[in-house]
Short mmCIF file of C-alpha atoms in Angstrom, two decimals:
data_model
loop_
_atom_site.label_atom_id
_atom_site.label_comp_id
_atom_site.label_asym_id
_atom_site.label_seq_id
_atom_site.Cartn_x
_atom_site.Cartn_y
_atom_site.Cartn_z
CA MET A 625 -194.55 -54.07 -116.25
CA ILE A 626 -191.88 -56.08 -114.26
CA LYS A 627 -191.06 -53.16 -112.24
CA ARG A 628 -194.27 -52.63 -111.17
CA GLY A 629 -194.71 -56.46 -110.70
CA ILE A 630 -191.68 -56.09 -108.05
CA THR A 631 -192.74 -53.40 -106.30
CA VAL A 632 -196.39 -55.05 -105.62
CA PHE A 633 -194.34 -58.00 -104.35
CA ALA A 634 -192.28 -56.11 -102.33
CA LEU A 635 -195.40 -54.38 -100.64
CA ALA A 636 -196.72 -57.65 -100.10
CA LEU A 637 -194.10 -58.99 -98.48
CA LEU A 638 -193.65 -56.24 -96.08
CA LEU A 639 -197.24 -56.55 -94.97
CA ALA A 640 -196.96 -60.36 -94.79
CA VAL A 641 -193.65 -60.29 -92.48
CA PRO A 642 -194.95 -58.71 -89.52
CA ALA A 643 -198.30 -61.03 -89.65
CA ALA A 644 -195.68 -64.04 -89.72
CA PHE A 645 -193.70 -62.68 -86.90
CA ALA A 646 -196.59 -61.44 -84.99
CA ALA A 647 -196.81 -63.48 -81.41
CA ASP A 648 -199.75 -66.03 -81.11
CA GLY A 649 -201.56 -64.97 -78.01
CA GLY A 650 -203.21 -68.14 -77.58
CA ALA A 651 -199.95 -70.24 -77.66
CA ILE A 652 -198.49 -68.17 -75.14
CA VAL A 653 -201.45 -68.22 -72.70
CA LYS A 654 -201.64 -71.73 -73.37
CA LYS A 655 -198.57 -72.13 -71.43
CA CYS A 656 -200.08 -70.31 -68.62
CA GLY A 657 -202.57 -73.34 -68.38
CA SER A 658 -199.82 -75.26 -66.17
CA CYS A 659 -200.96 -73.28 -62.89
CA HIS A 660 -204.14 -71.22 -64.43
CA LYS A 661 -207.54 -72.74 -65.29
CA LEU A 662 -208.04 -71.34 -68.70
CA THR A 663 -211.34 -73.21 -69.33
CA GLY A 664 -214.53 -73.14 -66.97
CA PRO A 665 -216.32 -74.04 -65.22
CA ALA A 666 -214.89 -73.26 -61.84
CA VAL A 667 -214.10 -75.75 -59.25
CA LYS A 668 -217.09 -76.91 -56.85
CA THR A 669 -215.21 -78.49 -53.89
CA ILE A 670 -212.67 -77.11 -51.26
CA ALA A 671 -210.66 -79.99 -51.92
CA GLU A 672 -210.04 -78.62 -55.78
CA VAL A 673 -209.88 -74.92 -54.42
CA LYS A 674 -206.80 -75.82 -52.29
CA ALA A 675 -205.22 -77.87 -55.70
CA ARG A 676 -205.57 -74.17 -57.38
CA LYS A 677 -202.20 -73.14 -58.05
CA ALA A 678 -203.21 -69.63 -59.57
CA PRO A 679 -206.21 -67.48 -60.03
CA ASP A 680 -208.93 -68.99 -62.84
CA LEU A 681 -208.26 -67.28 -66.12
CA PHE A 682 -211.25 -68.28 -68.29
CA TYR A 683 -213.14 -64.96 -67.67
CA ALA A 684 -210.19 -62.86 -67.73
CA GLY A 685 -211.62 -60.94 -70.59
CA SER A 686 -214.59 -60.14 -68.31
CA LYS A 687 -212.54 -59.31 -65.16
CA PHE A 688 -209.32 -57.59 -66.09
CA ASN A 689 -208.50 -54.07 -67.88
CA LYS A 690 -206.39 -54.85 -70.70
CA ASP A 691 -203.83 -52.11 -70.20
CA TRP A 692 -203.35 -53.46 -66.70
CA LEU A 693 -202.90 -56.97 -68.11
CA VAL A 694 -200.34 -56.02 -70.58
CA GLY A 695 -198.00 -54.40 -68.08
CA PHE A 696 -198.60 -57.25 -65.53
CA LEU A 697 -197.84 -59.69 -67.95
CA GLN A 698 -194.62 -57.95 -68.57
CA ASN A 699 -193.50 -57.84 -64.57
CA PRO A 700 -196.13 -59.64 -62.20
CA THR A 701 -196.32 -58.40 -58.88
CA VAL A 702 -197.91 -59.93 -55.93
CA ILE A 703 -201.91 -59.54 -55.73
CA ARG A 704 -202.74 -61.93 -53.25
CA PRO A 705 -200.52 -61.62 -50.17
CA ALA A 706 -201.11 -64.91 -48.68
CA GLY A 707 -200.80 -66.74 -52.08
CA THR A 708 -203.90 -68.01 -54.45
CA VAL A 709 -205.20 -69.77 -51.86
CA TYR A 710 -204.26 -68.49 -48.30
CA ALA A 711 -205.08 -71.82 -46.70
CA ASN A 712 -202.06 -73.31 -48.41
CA HIS A 713 -199.37 -71.15 -46.89
CA ILE A 714 -200.60 -70.38 -43.50
CA LYS A 715 -197.86 -71.12 -40.81
CA THR A 716 -199.05 -71.79 -37.31
CA THR A 717 -196.73 -71.30 -34.24
CA GLY A 718 -198.18 -72.02 -31.00
CA ASP A 719 -201.97 -70.92 -31.32
CA THR A 720 -201.04 -67.75 -34.02
CA ASP A 721 -201.19 -68.20 -37.67
CA THR A 722 -199.03 -66.03 -40.10
CA VAL A 723 -198.23 -66.43 -43.67
CA ALA A 724 -195.00 -67.35 -45.54
CA PRO A 725 -194.01 -64.77 -48.31
CA ALA A 726 -196.48 -65.31 -51.23
CA PRO A 727 -194.79 -67.14 -54.51
CA LYS A 728 -195.48 -64.70 -57.55
CA CYS A 729 -195.66 -65.72 -61.31
CA GLU A 730 -192.12 -65.96 -62.59
CA SER A 731 -193.20 -65.77 -65.96
CA LYS A 732 -191.96 -62.40 -67.68
CA LEU A 733 -193.29 -61.84 -71.22
CA SER A 734 -191.78 -59.26 -73.75
CA ALA A 735 -193.74 -56.20 -74.79
CA GLY A 736 -194.77 -57.64 -77.75
CA ASP A 737 -195.77 -61.44 -76.27
CA ALA A 738 -197.59 -59.37 -73.48
CA ALA A 739 -199.67 -57.52 -75.73
CA ALA A 740 -200.59 -60.44 -77.92
CA ALA A 741 -201.37 -62.68 -74.58
CA ALA A 742 -203.58 -59.72 -73.40
CA ASP A 743 -205.42 -59.51 -76.79
CA TYR A 744 -206.19 -63.30 -76.24
CA LEU A 745 -207.21 -63.02 -72.52
CA MET A 746 -209.60 -60.36 -73.65
CA THR A 747 -211.15 -62.91 -75.63
CA LEU A 748 -212.02 -65.04 -72.84
CA LYS A 749 -215.51 -63.51 -71.45
CA ASP A 750 -218.39 -64.62 -69.35
CA ALA A 751 -221.24 -64.39 -71.42
CA LYS A 752 -223.48 -63.92 -68.89
CA MET A 753 -222.42 -60.85 -67.23
CA LYS A 754 -223.84 -57.79 -67.51
CA THR A 755 -222.26 -54.80 -68.82
CA GLY A 756 -222.74 -51.28 -68.31
CA VAL A 757 -224.21 -51.81 -64.93
CA ALA A 758 -221.00 -49.93 -63.36
CA LYS A 759 -221.77 -45.97 -63.22
CA VAL A 760 -218.23 -44.90 -62.60
CA GLY A 761 -217.93 -41.18 -62.03
CA GLU A 762 -218.10 -38.52 -59.07
CA PHE A 763 -218.95 -40.28 -56.03
CA SER A 764 -218.85 -39.39 -52.10
CA LYS A 765 -215.31 -41.30 -51.00
CA ALA A 766 -216.43 -40.54 -47.39
CA LYS A 767 -219.74 -42.57 -47.74
CA ALA A 768 -217.88 -45.23 -49.68
CA LYS A 769 -215.35 -45.50 -47.12
CA MET A 770 -217.88 -45.67 -44.16
CA LEU A 771 -220.09 -48.34 -46.05
CA ILE A 772 -216.55 -50.22 -46.97
CA ILE A 773 -214.68 -49.99 -43.64
CA LYS A 774 -217.60 -49.49 -40.86
CA THR A 775 -220.54 -51.67 -42.13
CA GLU A 776 -219.25 -54.02 -44.68
CA ALA A 777 -215.33 -54.39 -43.29
CA CYS A 778 -213.79 -55.48 -46.36
CA ASN A 779 -210.75 -54.45 -45.07
CA GLY A 780 -211.05 -57.31 -42.62
CA CYS A 781 -209.75 -59.62 -45.42
CA HIS A 782 -208.60 -56.81 -47.95
CA SER A 783 -205.61 -54.40 -47.73
CA ILE A 784 -207.23 -50.89 -48.64
CA GLU A 785 -204.91 -48.05 -48.67
CA GLY A 786 -202.01 -49.86 -47.21
CA ASN A 787 -203.83 -51.54 -44.19
CA GLY A 788 -205.93 -54.55 -43.83
CA GLY A 789 -206.33 -58.17 -44.19
CA LEU A 790 -204.19 -60.82 -45.87
CA SER A 791 -206.51 -63.70 -47.29
CA CYS A 792 -207.75 -61.81 -50.25
CA PRO A 793 -206.44 -59.84 -52.98
CA THR A 794 -204.96 -56.64 -52.29
CA TRP A 795 -206.87 -53.13 -53.24
CA GLU A 796 -203.61 -51.52 -54.04
CA GLY A 797 -203.86 -50.61 -57.80
CA ILE A 798 -207.23 -52.37 -57.95
CA GLY A 799 -208.76 -49.66 -60.10
CA LYS A 800 -206.20 -50.23 -62.55
CA ARG A 801 -206.74 -54.04 -62.75
CA LEU A 802 -210.19 -54.94 -62.57
CA ASN A 803 -213.23 -54.07 -64.81
CA PRO A 804 -215.89 -52.07 -62.74
CA ASP A 805 -218.71 -53.97 -64.01
CA TRP A 806 -216.97 -57.17 -63.24
CA VAL A 807 -216.36 -55.78 -59.72
CA TYR A 808 -220.20 -55.07 -59.65
CA SER A 809 -220.97 -58.52 -60.56
CA PHE A 810 -218.58 -60.17 -58.17
CA VAL A 811 -219.51 -58.46 -55.02
CA GLN A 812 -223.07 -59.01 -55.91
CA ASP A 813 -222.38 -62.71 -56.30
CA PRO A 814 -219.02 -63.85 -55.48
CA GLN A 815 -220.33 -67.53 -55.91
CA TYR A 816 -221.42 -67.14 -59.28
CA TRP A 817 -217.70 -66.63 -60.41
CA ASP A 818 -216.02 -69.17 -57.91
CA PRO A 819 -218.59 -71.53 -56.07
CA LYS A 820 -216.33 -71.96 -52.97
CA VAL A 821 -214.50 -68.72 -52.47
CA TRP A 822 -214.22 -67.58 -48.88
CA MET A 823 -216.07 -64.25 -49.33
CA GLY A 824 -219.58 -63.84 -48.02
CA LYS A 825 -222.11 -62.47 -50.44
CA ARG A 826 -223.32 -59.25 -49.60
CA GLU A 827 -227.07 -58.18 -50.36
CA LEU A 828 -226.60 -54.54 -51.10
CA ASP A 829 -228.84 -52.15 -52.92
CA ASP A 830 -227.63 -50.50 -56.12
CA ALA A 831 -226.64 -47.24 -54.45
CA SER A 832 -224.25 -49.11 -52.03
CA MET A 833 -222.82 -51.49 -55.08
CA GLN A 834 -221.76 -48.17 -57.04
CA LEU A 835 -220.45 -46.60 -54.04
CA ILE A 836 -218.08 -49.74 -54.07
CA VAL A 837 -217.34 -49.85 -57.59
CA ASN A 838 -216.44 -46.48 -57.54
CA TYR A 839 -213.97 -46.50 -54.75
CA ILE A 840 -212.72 -49.37 -56.27
CA ALA A 841 -212.35 -48.00 -59.39
CA SER A 842 -210.46 -45.01 -57.83
CA GLN A 843 -207.71 -46.89 -56.22
CA LYS A 844 -205.34 -46.38 -59.15
CA MET B 1479 -226.15 -116.05 -76.72
CA LYS B 1480 -223.31 -116.14 -74.55
CA THR B 1481 -222.36 -112.62 -75.83
CA ILE B 1482 -225.78 -111.18 -75.31
CA VAL B 1483 -225.91 -112.61 -71.48
CA ILE B 1484 -222.67 -110.83 -71.05
CA SER B 1485 -223.98 -107.59 -72.56
CA ARG B 1486 -227.16 -107.73 -70.45
CA PHE B 1487 -225.05 -108.25 -67.23
CA SER B 1488 -222.61 -105.63 -68.18
CA ALA B 1489 -225.58 -103.01 -68.72
CA VAL B 1490 -227.02 -103.78 -65.41
CA PHE B 1491 -223.33 -103.57 -63.94
CA PHE B 1492 -222.97 -100.40 -65.49
CA ALA B 1493 -226.51 -99.09 -64.70
CA ALA B 1494 -225.75 -99.85 -60.99
CA ALA B 1495 -222.50 -98.46 -61.05
CA LEU B 1496 -223.72 -95.20 -62.33
CA PHE B 1497 -226.42 -95.16 -59.89
CA LEU B 1498 -224.06 -95.62 -57.15
CA THR B 1499 -221.31 -93.03 -58.35
CA GLY B 1500 -223.98 -90.86 -58.61
CA GLY B 1501 -225.07 -91.18 -55.24
CA MET B 1502 -221.72 -90.63 -53.97
CA ALA B 1503 -221.17 -87.64 -56.09
CA VAL B 1504 -223.65 -85.83 -54.53
CA SER B 1505 -222.50 -86.51 -50.71
CA ALA B 1506 -219.07 -85.82 -51.88
CA SER B 1507 -220.21 -82.06 -52.90
CA ALA B 1508 -221.43 -81.63 -49.16
CA GLU B 1509 -218.05 -80.26 -46.95
CA THR B 1510 -217.20 -81.91 -43.98
CA ALA B 1511 -217.35 -79.13 -40.98
CA ALA B 1512 -213.43 -79.42 -40.74
CA GLU B 1513 -213.20 -78.50 -44.45
CA ASN B 1514 -215.52 -75.82 -44.10
CA TYR B 1515 -213.87 -74.31 -40.93
CA SER B 1516 -210.40 -74.72 -42.70
CA LEU B 1517 -211.43 -72.23 -45.84
CA TYR B 1518 -213.85 -69.93 -44.50
CA CYS B 1519 -213.33 -69.50 -40.50
CA VAL B 1520 -209.55 -70.04 -40.40
CA GLN B 1521 -208.79 -66.75 -42.23
CA CYS B 1522 -209.64 -64.71 -39.07
CA HIS B 1523 -210.31 -67.49 -36.08
CA GLY B 1524 -206.91 -69.17 -37.25
CA THR B 1525 -205.96 -72.81 -37.48
CA ALA B 1526 -206.16 -73.51 -33.77
CA GLY B 1527 -209.50 -71.65 -33.50
CA THR B 1528 -208.07 -69.33 -31.03
CA GLY B 1529 -208.89 -66.14 -32.76
CA LYS B 1530 -205.32 -65.48 -34.25
CA GLY B 1531 -205.94 -66.21 -37.85
CA ILE B 1532 -203.95 -64.18 -40.46
CA ASN B 1533 -206.47 -61.55 -40.88
CA ALA B 1534 -207.09 -60.87 -36.92
CA PRO B 1535 -204.77 -58.10 -36.44
CA PHE B 1536 -206.34 -56.24 -39.17
CA LEU B 1537 -209.95 -56.29 -37.31
CA ALA B 1538 -211.29 -53.95 -34.93
CA VAL B 1539 -212.89 -56.45 -32.84
CA ALA B 1540 -210.76 -59.61 -31.93
CA PRO B 1541 -212.28 -62.59 -33.60
CA ARG B 1542 -213.85 -65.22 -30.97
CA ASN B 1543 -211.81 -67.81 -29.70
CA HIS B 1544 -213.54 -71.12 -30.51
CA SER B 1545 -211.24 -72.85 -27.69
CA ASP B 1546 -212.61 -70.46 -24.73
CA ALA B 1547 -214.97 -73.46 -23.19
CA LYS B 1548 -216.40 -70.80 -20.91
CA ALA B 1549 -217.06 -67.90 -23.33
CA MET B 1550 -218.33 -70.44 -26.27
CA GLY B 1551 -220.25 -72.30 -23.03
CA GLU B 1552 -222.30 -69.22 -22.62
CA LEU B 1553 -223.61 -68.99 -26.11
CA SER B 1554 -226.50 -71.54 -27.29
CA ASP B 1555 -226.18 -73.44 -30.54
CA ALA B 1556 -228.92 -71.49 -31.97
CA ASN B 1557 -227.26 -68.35 -31.44
CA VAL B 1558 -223.70 -69.69 -32.93
CA ALA B 1559 -225.53 -71.02 -35.70
CA LEU B 1560 -227.63 -67.86 -36.24
CA ALA B 1561 -224.14 -65.85 -36.28
CA ILE B 1562 -222.66 -68.23 -38.91
CA LYS B 1563 -225.72 -68.00 -41.02
CA GLU B 1564 -226.75 -64.18 -40.73
CA GLY B 1565 -223.60 -62.59 -39.56
CA GLY B 1566 -222.25 -61.19 -36.26
CA SER B 1567 -225.04 -57.98 -36.32
CA ALA B 1568 -227.85 -60.82 -36.23
CA VAL B 1569 -226.58 -61.48 -32.74
CA GLY B 1570 -225.53 -58.11 -31.59
CA LYS B 1571 -221.96 -58.64 -32.22
CA SER B 1572 -219.54 -57.34 -34.71
CA THR B 1573 -220.03 -56.54 -38.42
CA GLN B 1574 -216.82 -57.67 -39.43
CA MET B 1575 -218.31 -61.55 -38.79
CA PRO B 1576 -219.96 -61.52 -42.22
CA SER B 1577 -223.21 -63.81 -43.06
CA TRP B 1578 -222.12 -67.25 -44.70
CA LYS B 1579 -225.48 -68.32 -45.83
CA HIS B 1580 -224.75 -68.29 -49.40
CA ASN B 1581 -221.46 -70.28 -48.68
CA LEU B 1582 -222.69 -72.82 -46.47
CA THR B 1583 -226.10 -74.73 -46.43
CA ASP B 1584 -228.14 -75.07 -43.19
CA ALA B 1585 -227.05 -78.63 -42.76
CA GLU B 1586 -223.25 -77.66 -42.75
CA ILE B 1587 -223.85 -74.63 -40.34
CA THR B 1588 -225.32 -77.45 -37.98
CA ASP B 1589 -222.27 -79.40 -38.74
CA ILE B 1590 -219.91 -76.53 -37.82
CA VAL B 1591 -221.38 -75.68 -34.71
CA ALA B 1592 -221.02 -79.53 -33.69
CA HIS B 1593 -217.47 -78.94 -34.73
CA LEU B 1594 -217.00 -75.88 -32.57
CA ARG B 1595 -218.36 -77.66 -29.67
CA LYS B 1596 -215.49 -80.32 -30.15
CA MET B 1597 -213.09 -77.22 -30.54
CA CYS B 1598 -214.27 -75.95 -27.14
CA LYS B 1599 -214.68 -78.98 -25.34
CA CYS B 1600 -218.06 -77.54 -24.33
CA THR B 1601 -221.92 -77.55 -24.38
CA GLY B 1602 -223.98 -74.89 -25.69
CA ALA B 1603 -226.05 -72.72 -23.07
CA ALA B 1604 -229.50 -73.30 -23.20
CA LYS B 1605 -231.61 -71.18 -25.71
#
């Protein structure tokens, strides 16, 4: 009887210890709040945008793919070559603008903390975003590039396949980073997510949107 | 009685303050042309407006030089406003200039046209 009791106690202890030492994702992410906005709504004035130190995270669960988040949180890389708000990092020499190297996030999490933080971030979702809209599958890369490069000139602001503008996030590895449904929503209405974002809204039909979403999803 | 008078005065004062700050908040949300230019236009046209923004080296067609009095003087205000509102393709120019009609109100676009006229030190051509 005593032996059985000890066994049950030991088992309970074994189950309880990992739970007690499991990282608190919410507490870890809270520290990110010194630079990132963790609660909505998005800011609505240019002055507030220019005061932004790092991208908003209050809809991270709608925006990101969890696997990418876990990797990024352990080893952050530069996604916006001219910084979070390009206008804050311009250097003007004569009549020509260049950008200073973008500062990158210095916080590196352990694998366990990164997983816990990613779990928490994935709970920060936008309730209104439609899901299941992006149809990722086979697509014509030639048609997509015609639309993206020739018609919409996305490469004017984004670096695509290693070449393009600096004021907006690079598309290098973007397929790993972003949820295709969020990409669909953002391209369709950037101002819904960020009222003062420096990207114009496109009026594209669903077929064109799917080409863009598929191309982006393929950039891994 | 004195307390009631003070309370009434306070209520009127705060109602007036709320009304006034509400009005200020509305006008504060409209951006100045300089602020809009600094966020939407500078990325391609550059801080000096010379067409040498940080994205310019990657564009197939060079962004317009807003300080060029001759070239800007050949454009009417309506043409410039249309290019900003509907994009370059609306005025027979590059599709790399996107439409900004969802970022800017008509009044803000009018202000930006006036701002560009200051930059080029020129007036617009007749329509």
